[in-house]
Coordinates of C-alpha atoms and ligand atoms in Angstrom, one line a residue:
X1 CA 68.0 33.4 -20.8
X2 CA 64.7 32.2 -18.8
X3 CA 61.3 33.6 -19.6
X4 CA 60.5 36.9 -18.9
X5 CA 57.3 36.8 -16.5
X6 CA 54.7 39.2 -15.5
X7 CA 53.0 38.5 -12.2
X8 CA 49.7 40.7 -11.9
X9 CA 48.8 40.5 -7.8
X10 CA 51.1 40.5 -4.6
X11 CA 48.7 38.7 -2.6
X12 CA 49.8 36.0 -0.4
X13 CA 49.9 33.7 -2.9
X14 CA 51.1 36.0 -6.3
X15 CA 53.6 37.4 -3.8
X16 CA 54.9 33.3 -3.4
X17 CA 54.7 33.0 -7.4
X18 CA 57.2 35.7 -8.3
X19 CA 59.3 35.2 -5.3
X20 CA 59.5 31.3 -7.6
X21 CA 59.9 32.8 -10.8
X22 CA 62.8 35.5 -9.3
X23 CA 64.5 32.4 -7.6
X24 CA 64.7 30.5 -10.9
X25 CA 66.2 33.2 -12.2
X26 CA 63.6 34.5 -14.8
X27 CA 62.8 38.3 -15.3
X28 CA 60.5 38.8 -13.4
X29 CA 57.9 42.3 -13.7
X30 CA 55.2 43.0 -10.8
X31 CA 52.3 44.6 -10.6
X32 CA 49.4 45.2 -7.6
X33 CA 47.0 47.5 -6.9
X34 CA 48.1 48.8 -3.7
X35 CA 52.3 50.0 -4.9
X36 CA 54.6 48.4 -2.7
X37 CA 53.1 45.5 -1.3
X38 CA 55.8 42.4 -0.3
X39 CA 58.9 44.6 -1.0
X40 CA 61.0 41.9 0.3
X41 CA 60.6 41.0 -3.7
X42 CA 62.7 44.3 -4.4
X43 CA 65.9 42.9 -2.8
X44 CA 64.9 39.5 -4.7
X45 CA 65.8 41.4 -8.9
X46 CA 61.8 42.1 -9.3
X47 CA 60.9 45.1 -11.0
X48 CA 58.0 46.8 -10.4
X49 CA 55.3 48.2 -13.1
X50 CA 53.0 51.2 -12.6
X51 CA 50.2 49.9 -13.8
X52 CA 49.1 46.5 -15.3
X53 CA 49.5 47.6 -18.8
X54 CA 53.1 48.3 -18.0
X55 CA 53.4 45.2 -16.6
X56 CA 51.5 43.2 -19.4
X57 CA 53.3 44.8 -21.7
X58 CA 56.8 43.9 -20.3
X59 CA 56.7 40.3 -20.4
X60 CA 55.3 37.6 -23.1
X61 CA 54.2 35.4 -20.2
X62 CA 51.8 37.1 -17.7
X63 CA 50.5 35.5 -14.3
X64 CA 47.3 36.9 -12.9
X65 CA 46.5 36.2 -9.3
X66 CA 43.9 38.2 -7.7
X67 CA 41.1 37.9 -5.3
X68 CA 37.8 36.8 -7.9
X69 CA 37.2 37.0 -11.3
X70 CA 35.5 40.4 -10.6
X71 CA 39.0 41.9 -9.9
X72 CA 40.4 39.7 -13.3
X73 CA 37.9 41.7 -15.4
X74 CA 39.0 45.0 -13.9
X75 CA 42.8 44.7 -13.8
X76 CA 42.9 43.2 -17.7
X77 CA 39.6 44.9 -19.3
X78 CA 40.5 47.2 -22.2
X79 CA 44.9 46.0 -22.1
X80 CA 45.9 45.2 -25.5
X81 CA 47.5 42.1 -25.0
X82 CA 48.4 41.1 -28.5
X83 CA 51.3 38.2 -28.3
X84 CA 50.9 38.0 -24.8
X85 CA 50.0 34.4 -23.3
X86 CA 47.6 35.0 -19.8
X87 CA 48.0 32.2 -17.1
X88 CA 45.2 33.0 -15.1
X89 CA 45.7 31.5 -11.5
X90 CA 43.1 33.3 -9.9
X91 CA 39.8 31.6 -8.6
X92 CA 37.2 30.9 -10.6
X93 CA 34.2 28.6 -11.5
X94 CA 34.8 26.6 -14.9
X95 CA 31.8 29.6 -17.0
X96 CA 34.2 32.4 -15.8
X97 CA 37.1 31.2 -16.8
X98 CA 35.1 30.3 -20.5
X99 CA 34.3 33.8 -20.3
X100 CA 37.8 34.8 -19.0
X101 CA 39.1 32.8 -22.3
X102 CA 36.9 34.4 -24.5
X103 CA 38.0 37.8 -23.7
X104 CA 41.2 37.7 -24.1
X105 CA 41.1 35.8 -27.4
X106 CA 39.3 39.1 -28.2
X107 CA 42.5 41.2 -26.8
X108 CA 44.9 39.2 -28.8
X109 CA 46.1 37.3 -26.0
X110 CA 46.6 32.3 -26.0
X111 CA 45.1 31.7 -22.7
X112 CA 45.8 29.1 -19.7
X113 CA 43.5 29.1 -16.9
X114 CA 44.6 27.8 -14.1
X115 CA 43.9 26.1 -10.6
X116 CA 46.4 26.3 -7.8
X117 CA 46.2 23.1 -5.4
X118 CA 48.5 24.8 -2.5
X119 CA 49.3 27.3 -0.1
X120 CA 51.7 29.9 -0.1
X121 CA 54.5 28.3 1.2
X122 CA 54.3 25.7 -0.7
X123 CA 54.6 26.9 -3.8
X124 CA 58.0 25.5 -5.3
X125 CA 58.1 22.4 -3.7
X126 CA 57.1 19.2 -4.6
X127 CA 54.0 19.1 -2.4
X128 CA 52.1 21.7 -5.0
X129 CA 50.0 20.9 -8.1
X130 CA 48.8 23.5 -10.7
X131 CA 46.2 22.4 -12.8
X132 CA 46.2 24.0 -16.4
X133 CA 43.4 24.1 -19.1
X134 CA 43.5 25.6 -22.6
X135 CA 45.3 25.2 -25.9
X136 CA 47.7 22.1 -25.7
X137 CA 50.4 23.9 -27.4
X138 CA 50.5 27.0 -25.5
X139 CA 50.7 24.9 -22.4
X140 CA 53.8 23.3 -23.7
X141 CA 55.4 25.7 -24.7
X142 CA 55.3 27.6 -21.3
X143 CA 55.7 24.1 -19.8
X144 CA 59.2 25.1 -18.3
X145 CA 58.5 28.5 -16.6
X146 CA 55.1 27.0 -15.1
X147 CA 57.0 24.1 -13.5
X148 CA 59.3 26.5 -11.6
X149 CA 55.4 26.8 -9.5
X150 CA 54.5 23.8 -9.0
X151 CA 54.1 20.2 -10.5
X152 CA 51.6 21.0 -13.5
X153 CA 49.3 18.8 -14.2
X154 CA 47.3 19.5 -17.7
X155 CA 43.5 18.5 -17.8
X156 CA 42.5 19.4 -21.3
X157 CA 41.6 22.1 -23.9
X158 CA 38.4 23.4 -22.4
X159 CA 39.6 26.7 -20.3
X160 CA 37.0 25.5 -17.9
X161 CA 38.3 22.1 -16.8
X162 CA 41.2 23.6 -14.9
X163 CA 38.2 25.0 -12.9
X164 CA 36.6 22.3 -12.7
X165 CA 39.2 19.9 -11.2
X166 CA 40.2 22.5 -8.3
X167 CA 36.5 23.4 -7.4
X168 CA 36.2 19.6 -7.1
X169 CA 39.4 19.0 -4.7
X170 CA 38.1 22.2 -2.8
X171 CA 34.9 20.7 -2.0
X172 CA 36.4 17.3 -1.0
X173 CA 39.0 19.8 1.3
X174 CA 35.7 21.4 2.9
X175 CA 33.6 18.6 3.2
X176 CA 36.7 16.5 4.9
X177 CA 37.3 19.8 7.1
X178 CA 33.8 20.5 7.9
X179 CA 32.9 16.1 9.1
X180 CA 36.9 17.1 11.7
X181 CA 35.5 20.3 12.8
X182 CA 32.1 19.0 14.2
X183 CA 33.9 15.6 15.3
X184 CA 36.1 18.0 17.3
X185 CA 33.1 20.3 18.7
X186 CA 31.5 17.4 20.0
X187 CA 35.0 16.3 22.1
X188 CA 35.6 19.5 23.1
X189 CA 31.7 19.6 24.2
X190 CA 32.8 17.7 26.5
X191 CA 35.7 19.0 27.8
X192 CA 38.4 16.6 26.8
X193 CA 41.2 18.1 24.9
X194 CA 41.3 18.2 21.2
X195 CA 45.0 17.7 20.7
X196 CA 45.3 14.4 22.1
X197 CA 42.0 13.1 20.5
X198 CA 43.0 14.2 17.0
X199 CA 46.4 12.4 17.1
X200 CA 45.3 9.2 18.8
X201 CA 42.1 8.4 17.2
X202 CA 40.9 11.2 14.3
X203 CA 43.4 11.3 12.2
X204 CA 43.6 7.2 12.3
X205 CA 40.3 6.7 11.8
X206 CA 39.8 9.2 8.6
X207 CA 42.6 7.9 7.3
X208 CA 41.7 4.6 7.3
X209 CA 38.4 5.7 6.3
X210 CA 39.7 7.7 3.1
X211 CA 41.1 4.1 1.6
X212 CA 37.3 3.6 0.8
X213 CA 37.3 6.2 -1.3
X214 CA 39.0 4.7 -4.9
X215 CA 36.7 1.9 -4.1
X216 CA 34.0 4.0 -4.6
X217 CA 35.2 5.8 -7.7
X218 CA 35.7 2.0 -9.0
X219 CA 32.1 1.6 -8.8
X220 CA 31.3 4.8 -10.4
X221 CA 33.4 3.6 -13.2
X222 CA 32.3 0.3 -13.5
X223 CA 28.9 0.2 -12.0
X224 CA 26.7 -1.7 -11.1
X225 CA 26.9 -0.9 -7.8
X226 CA 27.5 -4.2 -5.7
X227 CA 26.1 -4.8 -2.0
X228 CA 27.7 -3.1 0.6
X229 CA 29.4 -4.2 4.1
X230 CA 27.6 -1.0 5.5
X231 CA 24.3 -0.4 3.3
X232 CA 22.8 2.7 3.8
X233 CA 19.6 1.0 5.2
X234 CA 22.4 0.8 7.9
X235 CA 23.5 3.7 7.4
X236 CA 21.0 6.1 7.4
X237 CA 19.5 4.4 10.6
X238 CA 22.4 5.0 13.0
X239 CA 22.7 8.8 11.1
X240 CA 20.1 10.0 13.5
X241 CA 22.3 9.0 16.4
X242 CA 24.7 11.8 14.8
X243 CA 22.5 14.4 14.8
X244 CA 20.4 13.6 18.4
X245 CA 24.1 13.7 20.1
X246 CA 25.0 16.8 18.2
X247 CA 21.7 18.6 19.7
X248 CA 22.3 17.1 23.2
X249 CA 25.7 18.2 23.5
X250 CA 24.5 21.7 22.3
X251 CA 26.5 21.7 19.3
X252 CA 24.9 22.9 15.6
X253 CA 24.1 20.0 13.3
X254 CA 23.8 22.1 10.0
X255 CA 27.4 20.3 8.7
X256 CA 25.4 17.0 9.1
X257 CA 22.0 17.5 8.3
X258 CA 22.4 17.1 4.6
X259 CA 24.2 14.2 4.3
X260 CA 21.5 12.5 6.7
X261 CA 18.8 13.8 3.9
X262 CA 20.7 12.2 1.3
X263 CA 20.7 9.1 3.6
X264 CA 16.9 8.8 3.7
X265 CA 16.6 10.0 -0.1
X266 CA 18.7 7.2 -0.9
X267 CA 16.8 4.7 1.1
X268 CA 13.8 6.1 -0.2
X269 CA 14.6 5.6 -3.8
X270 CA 15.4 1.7 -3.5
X271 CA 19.4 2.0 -2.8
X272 CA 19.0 0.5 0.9
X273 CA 21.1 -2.2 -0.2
X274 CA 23.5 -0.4 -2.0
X275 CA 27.0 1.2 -0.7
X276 CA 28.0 5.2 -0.2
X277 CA 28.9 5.5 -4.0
X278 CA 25.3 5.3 -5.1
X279 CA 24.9 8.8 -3.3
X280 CA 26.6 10.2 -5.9
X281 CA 24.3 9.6 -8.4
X282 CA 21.6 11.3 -6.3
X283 CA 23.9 14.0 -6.2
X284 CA 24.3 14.8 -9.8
X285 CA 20.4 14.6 -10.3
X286 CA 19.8 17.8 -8.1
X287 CA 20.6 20.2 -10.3
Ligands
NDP1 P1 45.1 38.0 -1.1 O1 43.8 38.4 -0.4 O2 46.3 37.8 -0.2 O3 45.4 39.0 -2.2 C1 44.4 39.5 -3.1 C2 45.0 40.2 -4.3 O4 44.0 40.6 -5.1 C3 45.9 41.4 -3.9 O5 46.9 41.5 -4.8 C4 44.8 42.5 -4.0 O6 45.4 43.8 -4.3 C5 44.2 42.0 -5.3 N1 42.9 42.7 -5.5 C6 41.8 42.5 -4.7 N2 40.8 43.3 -5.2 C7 41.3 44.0 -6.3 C8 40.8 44.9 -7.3 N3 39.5 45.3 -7.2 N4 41.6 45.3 -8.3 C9 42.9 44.9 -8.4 N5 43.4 44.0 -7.5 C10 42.6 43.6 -6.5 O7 44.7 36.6 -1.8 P2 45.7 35.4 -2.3 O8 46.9 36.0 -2.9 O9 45.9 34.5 -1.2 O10 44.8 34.7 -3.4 C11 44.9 35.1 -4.7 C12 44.2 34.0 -5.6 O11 44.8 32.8 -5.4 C13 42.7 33.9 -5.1 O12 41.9 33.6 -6.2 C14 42.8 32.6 -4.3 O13 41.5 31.9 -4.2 C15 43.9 31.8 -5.0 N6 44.5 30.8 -4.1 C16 45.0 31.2 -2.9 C17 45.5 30.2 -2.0 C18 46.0 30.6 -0.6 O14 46.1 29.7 0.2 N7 46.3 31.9 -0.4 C19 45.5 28.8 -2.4 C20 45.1 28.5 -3.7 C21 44.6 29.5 -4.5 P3 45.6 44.8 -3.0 O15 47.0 44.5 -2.4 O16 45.6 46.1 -3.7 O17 44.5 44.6 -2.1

């Protein structure tokens, strides 16, 4: 007999976590605000609560995906969820899922918080990665219904580092997205089809670009930072070219702008010699 699970949210993505659970064959209890969203899960042995305290109450594991931590606190405040472990998939910066951790320690409940690094469809294939914070043991023992997911990958006993991790692969996603989608309004500027220009030369060049990367982290790890093939004296110096073609061919700078302040800041501060890692640690001093 697998797990009996509780999946609180039929979003895209809750909807793609029980339609997992049901295919592995554990018991599987739904709940979502709005009754009867993704009935295709009806056909699929998944049996519908009322209302989350129904739901909660009907299985000793329970998932909860919805929208933001906002919506957490109003599906779960005031449940009694003594015995019950919480896998909170939902996301969340690394104080509210602290706070997230401390509530439910309050309402009787072990607690996993959670960071999903996939997309609906993905879930249940090798491709996707969970990452998981909280109490060791609760993680293990829940180890074998959390696999069905996705590939977990368990940071530590802080509920917060779970957070952490995925806010920190989200932000690589965006900033990676964000340096392709001005690359591709400039092209398209200029009337030459984006299709063709992504497959013959973007996608080669970032990825030979993103092999620089765990040389970087090496440095951060090792220090000191040695001289670089492309100093940012360099750097910062050809930068403006980025943004003077961006304004010519009338399309918005404001994804580049910042990294050619961090350019000059850099320069600035003595690192002119020094490669892209040492940006990082101009980075962590702006908070
Ligand atoms: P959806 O917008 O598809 O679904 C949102 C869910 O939250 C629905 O179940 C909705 O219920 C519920 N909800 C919203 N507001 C409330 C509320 N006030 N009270 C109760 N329930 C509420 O989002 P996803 O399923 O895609 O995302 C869910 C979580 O998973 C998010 O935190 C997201 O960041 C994360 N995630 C999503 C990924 C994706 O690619 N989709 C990837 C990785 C993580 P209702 O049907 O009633 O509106």
């Amino acid at each position: 007999m697998k797990t009996p699970v509780t999946v609180l949210g039929l979003g895209a993505m809750g909807t793609a976590l029980a339609r997992a659970f049901l295919a592995a064959g554990h018991p599987t209890t739904v709940w979502n605000r709005t009754p009867g969203r993704s009935p295709e899960l009806d056909a699929l042995g998944a049996t519908r609560a009322a209302t989350a305290a129904d739901a909660a109450a009907a299985s000793p594991l329970v998932v909860v995906c919805l929208l933001v931590d906002a919506t957490v606190r109003t599906a779960l405040d005031g449940l009694d969820l003594t015995g019950r472990t919480v896998v909170n998939l939902t996301n969340s910066t690394p104080e509210q899922s602290r706070a997230t951790a401390e509530r439910l320690a309050s309402a009787g409940a072990s607690y996993l918080d959670g960071g999903i690094m996939a997309v609906p469809p993905m879930i249940g294939t090798p491709g996707a990665f969970i990452f998981y914070s909280g109490p060791q043991d609760v993680f293990e023992q829940h180890r074998p219904a959390l696999e069905v997911l996705a590939r977990p990958a368990y940071v530590g006993t802080d509920p917060g580092l779970a957070a952490l991790y995925d806010i920190a692969l989200l932000s690589g996603m965006y900033g990676l997205f964000g340096g392709a989608q001005h690359a591709l309004a400039l092209i398209t500027s200029a009337n030459i089809p984006a299709a063709d220009f992504t497959q013959q030369f973007l996608l080669p060049w970032l990825t030979a670009m993103l092999t620089s990367i765990p040389n970087m982290a090496r440095q951060l790890d090792n220090g000191p930072v040695d001289t670089a093939d492309s100093n940012l004296a360099m750097q910062s110096a050809a930068y403006e070219n980025l943004v003077t073609t961006a304004q010519k061919q009338g399309v918005d700078p404001s994804l580049l702008t910042p990294m050619g302040e961090l350019l000059r800041r850099a320069v600035a501060a003595g690192h002119e010699d020094e490669g892209l890692s040492a940006l990082v640690g101009l980075l962590r001093t702006a908070g």
